PDB file of C-alpha atoms in Angstrom:
ATOM      1  CA  UNK A   1       3.273  19.636 -10.545  1.00 60.00           C
ATOM      2  CA  UNK A   2      -0.393  18.495  -9.625  1.00 64.00           C
ATOM      3  CA  UNK A   3      -1.847  20.762  -6.519  1.00 85.00           C
ATOM      4  CA  UNK A   4      -4.850  20.485  -4.754  1.00 92.00           C
ATOM      5  CA  UNK A   5      -6.436  23.436  -3.109  1.00 94.00           C
ATOM      6  CA  UNK A   6      -8.531  23.334   0.317  1.00 96.00           C
ATOM      7  CA  UNK A   7     -10.660  26.179   1.436  1.00 96.00           C
ATOM      8  CA  UNK A   8     -10.754  27.544   3.413  1.00 96.00           C
ATOM      9  CA  UNK A   9      -7.827  26.924   5.606  1.00 95.00           C
ATOM     10  CA  UNK A  10      -9.469  27.598   8.734  1.00 96.00           C
ATOM     11  CA  UNK A  11     -13.086  27.490   9.463  1.00 97.00           C
ATOM     12  CA  UNK A  12     -14.330  28.646  13.476  1.00 97.00           C
ATOM     13  CA  UNK A  13     -18.454  28.911  13.094  1.00 97.00           C
ATOM     14  CA  UNK A  14     -21.471  28.162  15.859  1.00 97.00           C
ATOM     15  CA  UNK A  15     -22.699  25.197  16.764  1.00 97.00           C
ATOM     16  CA  UNK A  16     -26.145  25.100  14.576  1.00 97.00           C
ATOM     17  CA  UNK A  17     -24.586  26.541  11.113  1.00 97.00           C
ATOM     18  CA  UNK A  18     -23.455  25.470   7.771  1.00 98.00           C
ATOM     19  CA  UNK A  19     -20.674  25.189   6.032  1.00 98.00           C
ATOM     20  CA  UNK A  20     -18.979  24.189   3.277  1.00 98.00           C
ATOM     21  CA  UNK A  21     -15.834  23.879   2.524  1.00 98.00           C
ATOM     22  CA  UNK A  22     -13.648  23.444  -1.113  1.00 98.00           C
ATOM     23  CA  UNK A  23     -11.116  21.584  -2.804  1.00 97.00           C
ATOM     24  CA  UNK A  24      -9.986  22.641  -6.519  1.00 96.00           C
ATOM     25  CA  UNK A  25      -7.536  21.529  -9.030  1.00 95.00           C
ATOM     26  CA  UNK A  26      -6.826  21.949 -12.170  1.00 92.00           C
ATOM     27  CA  UNK A  27      -5.910  18.701 -12.877  1.00 92.00           C
ATOM     28  CA  UNK A  28      -8.363  15.965 -13.916  1.00 94.00           C
ATOM     29  CA  UNK A  29      -8.307  13.527 -10.710  1.00 94.00           C
ATOM     30  CA  UNK A  30      -9.662   9.613 -11.630  1.00 92.00           C
ATOM     31  CA  UNK A  31     -11.744   9.308  -7.530  1.00 93.00           C
ATOM     32  CA  UNK A  32     -11.160  11.824  -4.860  1.00 95.00           C
ATOM     33  CA  UNK A  33     -10.991  11.122  -1.472  1.00 96.00           C
ATOM     34  CA  UNK A  34     -11.814  13.442   1.788  1.00 97.00           C
ATOM     35  CA  UNK A  35     -10.369  12.782   5.730  1.00 97.00           C
ATOM     36  CA  UNK A  36     -11.235  13.993   9.034  1.00 97.00           C
ATOM     37  CA  UNK A  37      -8.392  13.845  11.264  1.00 95.00           C
ATOM     38  CA  UNK A  38      -8.708  14.497  14.865  1.00 93.00           C
ATOM     39  CA  UNK A  39      -5.424  15.735  17.048  1.00 89.00           C
ATOM     40  CA  UNK A  40      -2.587  13.080  17.753  1.00 89.00           C
ATOM     41  CA  UNK A  41      -3.643  10.682  14.991  1.00 93.00           C
ATOM     42  CA  UNK A  42      -3.992   9.541  11.920  1.00 94.00           C
ATOM     43  CA  UNK A  43      -6.766  10.977   9.432  1.00 95.00           C
ATOM     44  CA  UNK A  44     -10.163   9.472   8.720  1.00 96.00           C
ATOM     45  CA  UNK A  45     -11.540   8.291   5.430  1.00 95.00           C
ATOM     46  CA  UNK A  46     -14.848   9.646   5.289  1.00 97.00           C
ATOM     47  CA  UNK A  47     -15.763   9.133   1.390  1.00 96.00           C
ATOM     48  CA  UNK A  48     -14.628   8.236  -1.513  1.00 95.00           C
ATOM     49  CA  UNK A  49     -16.533   9.912  -5.261  1.00 95.00           C
ATOM     50  CA  UNK A  50     -15.488   8.834  -8.606  1.00 94.00           C
ATOM     51  CA  UNK A  51     -17.713   9.929 -11.277  1.00 95.00           C
ATOM     52  CA  UNK A  52     -18.532  13.361 -12.521  1.00 96.00           C
ATOM     53  CA  UNK A  53     -20.946  14.804 -10.869  1.00 96.00           C
ATOM     54  CA  UNK A  54     -21.627  12.366  -7.601  1.00 97.00           C
ATOM     55  CA  UNK A  55     -23.051  13.272  -4.859  1.00 98.00           C
ATOM     56  CA  UNK A  56     -22.553  11.451  -1.909  1.00 97.00           C
ATOM     57  CA  UNK A  57     -24.268  12.336   1.777  1.00 97.00           C
ATOM     58  CA  UNK A  58     -22.967  11.114   5.424  1.00 96.00           C
ATOM     59  CA  UNK A  59     -25.322  11.492   7.767  1.00 96.00           C
ATOM     60  CA  UNK A  60     -25.210  15.626   7.993  1.00 97.00           C
ATOM     61  CA  UNK A  61     -22.227  15.759   5.546  1.00 98.00           C
ATOM     62  CA  UNK A  62     -22.515  15.935   2.061  1.00 98.00           C
ATOM     63  CA  UNK A  63     -19.630  14.967  -0.905  1.00 98.00           C
ATOM     64  CA  UNK A  64     -20.312  16.686  -4.321  1.00 98.00           C
ATOM     65  CA  UNK A  65     -17.573  15.945  -6.961  1.00 97.00           C
ATOM     66  CA  UNK A  66     -17.330  18.606  -9.403  1.00 97.00           C
ATOM     67  CA  UNK A  67     -18.538  17.195 -13.256  1.00 96.00           C
ATOM     68  CA  UNK A  68     -14.884  17.171 -14.907  1.00 96.00           C
ATOM     69  CA  UNK A  69     -13.824  15.955 -12.205  1.00 96.00           C
ATOM     70  CA  UNK A  70     -11.406  18.911 -10.604  1.00 96.00           C
ATOM     71  CA  UNK A  71     -12.801  19.695  -8.114  1.00 96.00           C
ATOM     72  CA  UNK A  72     -15.112  19.058  -5.028  1.00 98.00           C
ATOM     73  CA  UNK A  73     -16.751  20.299  -1.908  1.00 98.00           C
ATOM     74  CA  UNK A  74     -17.429  18.943   1.353  1.00 98.00           C
ATOM     75  CA  UNK A  75     -20.643  20.713   2.811  1.00 98.00           C
ATOM     76  CA  UNK A  76     -22.125  20.415   6.749  1.00 98.00           C
ATOM     77  CA  UNK A  77     -25.304  20.990   7.814  1.00 98.00           C
ATOM     78  CA  UNK A  78     -26.551  22.284  11.650  1.00 98.00           C
ATOM     79  CA  UNK A  79     -22.640  21.562  12.672  1.00 97.00           C
ATOM     80  CA  UNK A  80     -22.084  19.804  15.591  1.00 97.00           C
ATOM     81  CA  UNK A  81     -19.080  20.678  17.784  1.00 96.00           C
ATOM     82  CA  UNK A  82     -18.234  16.594  17.228  1.00 95.00           C
ATOM     83  CA  UNK A  83     -17.280  17.730  13.541  1.00 97.00           C
ATOM     84  CA  UNK A  84     -14.178  19.711  14.481  1.00 97.00           C
ATOM     85  CA  UNK A  85     -11.330  18.511  13.612  1.00 96.00           C
ATOM     86  CA  UNK A  86      -8.968  18.601  10.212  1.00 96.00           C
ATOM     87  CA  UNK A  87     -10.455  18.360   6.694  1.00 97.00           C
ATOM     88  CA  UNK A  88      -8.295  17.454   4.192  1.00 96.00           C
ATOM     89  CA  UNK A  89      -9.178  15.906   0.496  1.00 96.00           C
ATOM     90  CA  UNK A  90      -6.733  14.302  -1.577  1.00 95.00           C
ATOM     91  CA  UNK A  91      -7.496  13.192  -5.395  1.00 93.00           C
ATOM     92  CA  UNK A  92      -5.538  10.083  -7.316  1.00 89.00           C
ATOM     93  CA  UNK A  93      -4.072  11.011 -11.006  1.00 85.00           C
ATOM     94  CA  UNK A  94      -1.561   9.472 -12.864  1.00 79.00           C
ATOM     95  CA  UNK A  95      -1.890   5.964  -9.595  1.00 77.00           C
ATOM     96  CA  UNK A  96      -0.703   9.206  -6.927  1.00 81.00           C
ATOM     97  CA  UNK A  97      -2.783  10.440  -4.142  1.00 87.00           C
ATOM     98  CA  UNK A  98      -2.308  13.579  -4.044  1.00 89.00           C
ATOM     99  CA  UNK A  99      -3.290  15.514  -0.728  1.00 92.00           C
ATOM    100  CA  UNK A 100      -5.009  19.602  -0.045  1.00 94.00           C
ATOM    101  CA  UNK A 101      -3.264  21.111   2.410  1.00 93.00           C
ATOM    102  CA  UNK A 102      -6.264  21.037   4.440  1.00 95.00           C
ATOM    103  CA  UNK A 103      -9.683  22.630   6.010  1.00 96.00           C
ATOM    104  CA  UNK A 104      -9.458  23.011  10.494  1.00 96.00           C
ATOM    105  CA  UNK A 105     -12.404  23.568  11.265  1.00 97.00           C
ATOM    106  CA  UNK A 106     -13.609  24.576  14.702  1.00 97.00           C
ATOM    107  CA  UNK A 107     -17.281  24.370  15.813  1.00 97.00           C
ATOM    108  CA  UNK A 108     -18.050  27.039  18.719  1.00 96.00           C
ATOM    109  CA  UNK A 109     -20.661  24.709  21.649  1.00 94.00           C
TER     110      UNK A 109
ATOM    111  CA  UNK B   1     -10.578  -6.670   8.841  1.00 83.00           C
ATOM    112  CA  UNK B   2      -7.284  -5.153   7.795  1.00 85.00           C
ATOM    113  CA  UNK B   3      -5.198  -2.881  10.996  1.00 91.00           C
ATOM    114  CA  UNK B   4      -2.120  -1.220  10.838  1.00 95.00           C
ATOM    115  CA  UNK B   5       0.066  -0.175  13.853  1.00 95.00           C
ATOM    116  CA  UNK B   6       1.943   1.915  13.847  1.00 95.00           C
ATOM    117  CA  UNK B   7       4.690   2.850  17.478  1.00 92.00           C
ATOM    118  CA  UNK B   8       5.707   5.002  19.247  1.00 93.00           C
ATOM    119  CA  UNK B   9       2.958   7.646  19.586  1.00 93.00           C
ATOM    120  CA  UNK B  10       5.765  10.391  21.225  1.00 95.00           C
ATOM    121  CA  UNK B  11       8.692  10.066  21.046  1.00 97.00           C
ATOM    122  CA  UNK B  12      11.782  12.853  22.050  1.00 97.00           C
ATOM    123  CA  UNK B  13      15.033  12.041  20.816  1.00 97.00           C
ATOM    124  CA  UNK B  14      18.231  14.396  21.239  1.00 98.00           C
ATOM    125  CA  UNK B  15      19.716  15.930  17.988  1.00 97.00           C
ATOM    126  CA  UNK B  16      22.358  13.355  16.474  1.00 97.00           C
ATOM    127  CA  UNK B  17      20.326  10.152  17.251  1.00 97.00           C
ATOM    128  CA  UNK B  18      19.525   7.088  15.948  1.00 97.00           C
ATOM    129  CA  UNK B  19      15.503   6.517  14.790  1.00 96.00           C
ATOM    130  CA  UNK B  20      13.183   3.821  14.234  1.00 96.00           C
ATOM    131  CA  UNK B  21       9.786   4.195  13.789  1.00 96.00           C
ATOM    132  CA  UNK B  22       7.912   0.781  12.743  1.00 96.00           C
ATOM    133  CA  UNK B  23       4.955  -0.131  10.987  1.00 96.00           C
ATOM    134  CA  UNK B  24       2.807  -3.201  10.548  1.00 97.00           C
ATOM    135  CA  UNK B  25      -0.509  -4.085   8.568  1.00 96.00           C
ATOM    136  CA  UNK B  26      -2.420  -6.737   9.777  1.00 94.00           C
ATOM    137  CA  UNK B  27      -5.599  -7.867   7.317  1.00 92.00           C
ATOM    138  CA  UNK B  28      -3.990  -7.877   4.155  1.00 89.00           C
ATOM    139  CA  UNK B  29      -1.518  -8.841   1.879  1.00 87.00           C
ATOM    140  CA  UNK B  30       1.144  -7.045  -0.422  1.00 90.00           C
ATOM    141  CA  UNK B  31      -0.682  -3.499   0.217  1.00 92.00           C
ATOM    142  CA  UNK B  32       1.340  -0.315  -1.607  1.00 92.00           C
ATOM    143  CA  UNK B  33       2.763   1.544   2.082  1.00 95.00           C
ATOM    144  CA  UNK B  34       3.476   4.511   2.614  1.00 94.00           C
ATOM    145  CA  UNK B  35       5.241   7.308   4.958  1.00 95.00           C
ATOM    146  CA  UNK B  36       3.971  10.394   5.526  1.00 95.00           C
ATOM    147  CA  UNK B  37       4.696  13.843   7.713  1.00 95.00           C
ATOM    148  CA  UNK B  38       2.733  16.342   9.013  1.00 93.00           C
ATOM    149  CA  UNK B  39       2.862  20.368   9.624  1.00 84.00           C
ATOM    150  CA  UNK B  40       1.310  21.152  13.122  1.00 79.00           C
ATOM    151  CA  UNK B  41      -2.342  21.145  11.568  1.00 74.00           C
ATOM    152  CA  UNK B  42      -1.542  21.559   7.950  1.00 79.00           C
ATOM    153  CA  UNK B  43      -1.200  18.697   4.711  1.00 85.00           C
ATOM    154  CA  UNK B  44       0.443  15.518   4.482  1.00 91.00           C
ATOM    155  CA  UNK B  45       4.190  15.748   2.653  1.00 91.00           C
ATOM    156  CA  UNK B  46       4.631  11.516   1.080  1.00 91.00           C
ATOM    157  CA  UNK B  47       8.643  11.140   2.197  1.00 94.00           C
ATOM    158  CA  UNK B  48       8.690   6.779   1.106  1.00 94.00           C
ATOM    159  CA  UNK B  49       6.189   4.611  -0.457  1.00 91.00           C
ATOM    160  CA  UNK B  50       6.987   0.804  -1.001  1.00 94.00           C
ATOM    161  CA  UNK B  51       5.283  -1.838  -3.166  1.00 91.00           C
ATOM    162  CA  UNK B  52       6.765  -4.689  -2.415  1.00 93.00           C
ATOM    163  CA  UNK B  53       9.321  -6.550   0.519  1.00 94.00           C
ATOM    164  CA  UNK B  54      12.637  -3.937  -0.551  1.00 92.00           C
ATOM    165  CA  UNK B  55      11.099  -1.730  -3.269  1.00 93.00           C
ATOM    166  CA  UNK B  56      10.972   1.534  -1.433  1.00 93.00           C
ATOM    167  CA  UNK B  57      10.768   4.875  -3.604  1.00 91.00           C
ATOM    168  CA  UNK B  58      11.521   8.720  -1.916  1.00 89.00           C
ATOM    169  CA  UNK B  59       9.722  11.401  -2.478  1.00 84.00           C
ATOM    170  CA  UNK B  60      12.216  14.256  -0.614  1.00 80.00           C
ATOM    171  CA  UNK B  61      15.250  14.336  -0.167  1.00 68.00           C
ATOM    172  CA  UNK B  62      16.065  14.237   3.722  1.00 79.00           C
ATOM    173  CA  UNK B  63      17.718  12.653   6.166  1.00 89.00           C
ATOM    174  CA  UNK B  64      15.316   9.845   6.659  1.00 94.00           C
ATOM    175  CA  UNK B  65      15.625   6.433   4.972  1.00 95.00           C
ATOM    176  CA  UNK B  66      13.068   3.355   5.040  1.00 96.00           C
ATOM    177  CA  UNK B  67      12.576  -0.140   4.861  1.00 96.00           C
ATOM    178  CA  UNK B  68      10.146  -2.628   3.737  1.00 97.00           C
ATOM    179  CA  UNK B  69      12.327  -6.449   5.181  1.00 96.00           C
ATOM    180  CA  UNK B  70       8.617  -7.850   5.138  1.00 95.00           C
ATOM    181  CA  UNK B  71       5.641  -7.667   3.238  1.00 95.00           C
ATOM    182  CA  UNK B  72       3.446  -5.496   5.799  1.00 95.00           C
ATOM    183  CA  UNK B  73       6.617  -4.044   7.527  1.00 96.00           C
ATOM    184  CA  UNK B  74       7.840  -1.142   6.564  1.00 97.00           C
ATOM    185  CA  UNK B  75      10.195   0.704   9.333  1.00 97.00           C
ATOM    186  CA  UNK B  76      11.391   4.972   8.867  1.00 96.00           C
ATOM    187  CA  UNK B  77      14.682   4.966   9.873  1.00 96.00           C
ATOM    188  CA  UNK B  78      17.511   7.921  10.461  1.00 96.00           C
ATOM    189  CA  UNK B  79      21.439   7.428  11.534  1.00 96.00           C
ATOM    190  CA  UNK B  80      21.377  10.710  13.309  1.00 96.00           C
ATOM    191  CA  UNK B  81      18.276  13.200  14.175  1.00 96.00           C
ATOM    192  CA  UNK B  82      18.505  16.606  12.746  1.00 95.00           C
ATOM    193  CA  UNK B  83      16.029  19.022  14.876  1.00 94.00           C
ATOM    194  CA  UNK B  84      14.580  19.925  12.093  1.00 92.00           C
ATOM    195  CA  UNK B  85      13.056  15.713  11.318  1.00 93.00           C
ATOM    196  CA  UNK B  86      10.523  17.000  14.736  1.00 94.00           C
ATOM    197  CA  UNK B  87       6.941  16.439  13.788  1.00 94.00           C
ATOM    198  CA  UNK B  88       4.230  14.380  13.026  1.00 96.00           C
ATOM    199  CA  UNK B  89       4.945  10.903  11.108  1.00 97.00           C
ATOM    200  CA  UNK B  90       2.280   8.941   9.413  1.00 97.00           C
ATOM    201  CA  UNK B  91       1.751   5.250   8.361  1.00 97.00           C
ATOM    202  CA  UNK B  92       0.089   4.173   6.194  1.00 95.00           C
ATOM    203  CA  UNK B  93      -1.403   1.578   3.516  1.00 94.00           C
ATOM    204  CA  UNK B  94      -3.040   1.247   0.640  1.00 90.00           C
ATOM    205  CA  UNK B  95      -3.970  -0.798  -2.773  1.00 80.00           C
ATOM    206  CA  UNK B  96      -2.958   1.030  -6.124  1.00 69.00           C
ATOM    207  CA  UNK B  97      -2.489   4.142  -4.833  1.00 64.00           C
ATOM    208  CA  UNK B  98      -6.182   4.611  -3.706  1.00 78.00           C
ATOM    209  CA  UNK B  99      -7.665   5.025  -0.281  1.00 87.00           C
ATOM    210  CA  UNK B 100      -5.156   5.010   2.651  1.00 91.00           C
ATOM    211  CA  UNK B 101      -5.599   4.034   5.676  1.00 94.00           C
ATOM    212  CA  UNK B 102      -3.625   5.644   8.903  1.00 95.00           C
ATOM    213  CA  UNK B 103      -2.317   4.416  11.609  1.00 95.00           C
ATOM    214  CA  UNK B 104      -2.255   6.428  15.156  1.00 95.00           C
ATOM    215  CA  UNK B 105       1.207   8.624  13.678  1.00 95.00           C
ATOM    216  CA  UNK B 106       4.092   9.640  16.013  1.00 96.00           C
ATOM    217  CA  UNK B 107       5.087  12.847  17.263  1.00 96.00           C
ATOM    218  CA  UNK B 108       8.571  13.489  16.965  1.00 96.00           C
ATOM    219  CA  UNK B 109      10.526  15.995  19.066  1.00 96.00           C
ATOM    220  CA  UNK B 110      14.147  16.233  18.822  1.00 96.00           C
ATOM    221  CA  UNK B 111      16.042  18.473  20.986  1.00 97.00           C
TER     222      UNK B 111
END
């Protein structure tokens, strides 16, 4: 069974702080995606990383794919209340999409 | 551009009643279609996926079924709802098990 473990499960920080969310597995993924979900809505794709060691930036969000394509991280700089939401990672392996359990992030003003 | 529509947004149904949730996709052909269930604030559980008309794969044995009568239509059904069927149901489309694009979700409460 392929698992994708996200940590932390829950994070509550003050506006302006930095944070990192992790997504780890023992499996190798052909690609990995990060999604953000707001309450009562469907997840929205933020980024897809494909190459080992790849780094992608989306404004204050930095996504990195591990060299061995088994793990990924999401770093948010100077978090804002609008970053609040559930962050989900999903990896593609053997033509299946494997989901992490999510990190619930709350940014307090 | 592609869009996905899922309805209704919320639904309250009594135990033992039937269920039909519908999802349609526009702007793409022969998409892979998915039904997920999500526990409050947590990850996604894949219920069904379909790679074509009439082709349904079930990931979890349960009280639910799915059908794909048209290329861009995916329906989630139940003949008799259980309390444990309550949850947030999400329809999604994708290509070849890569990125998934989600509908707005249906909050189902079985009472």
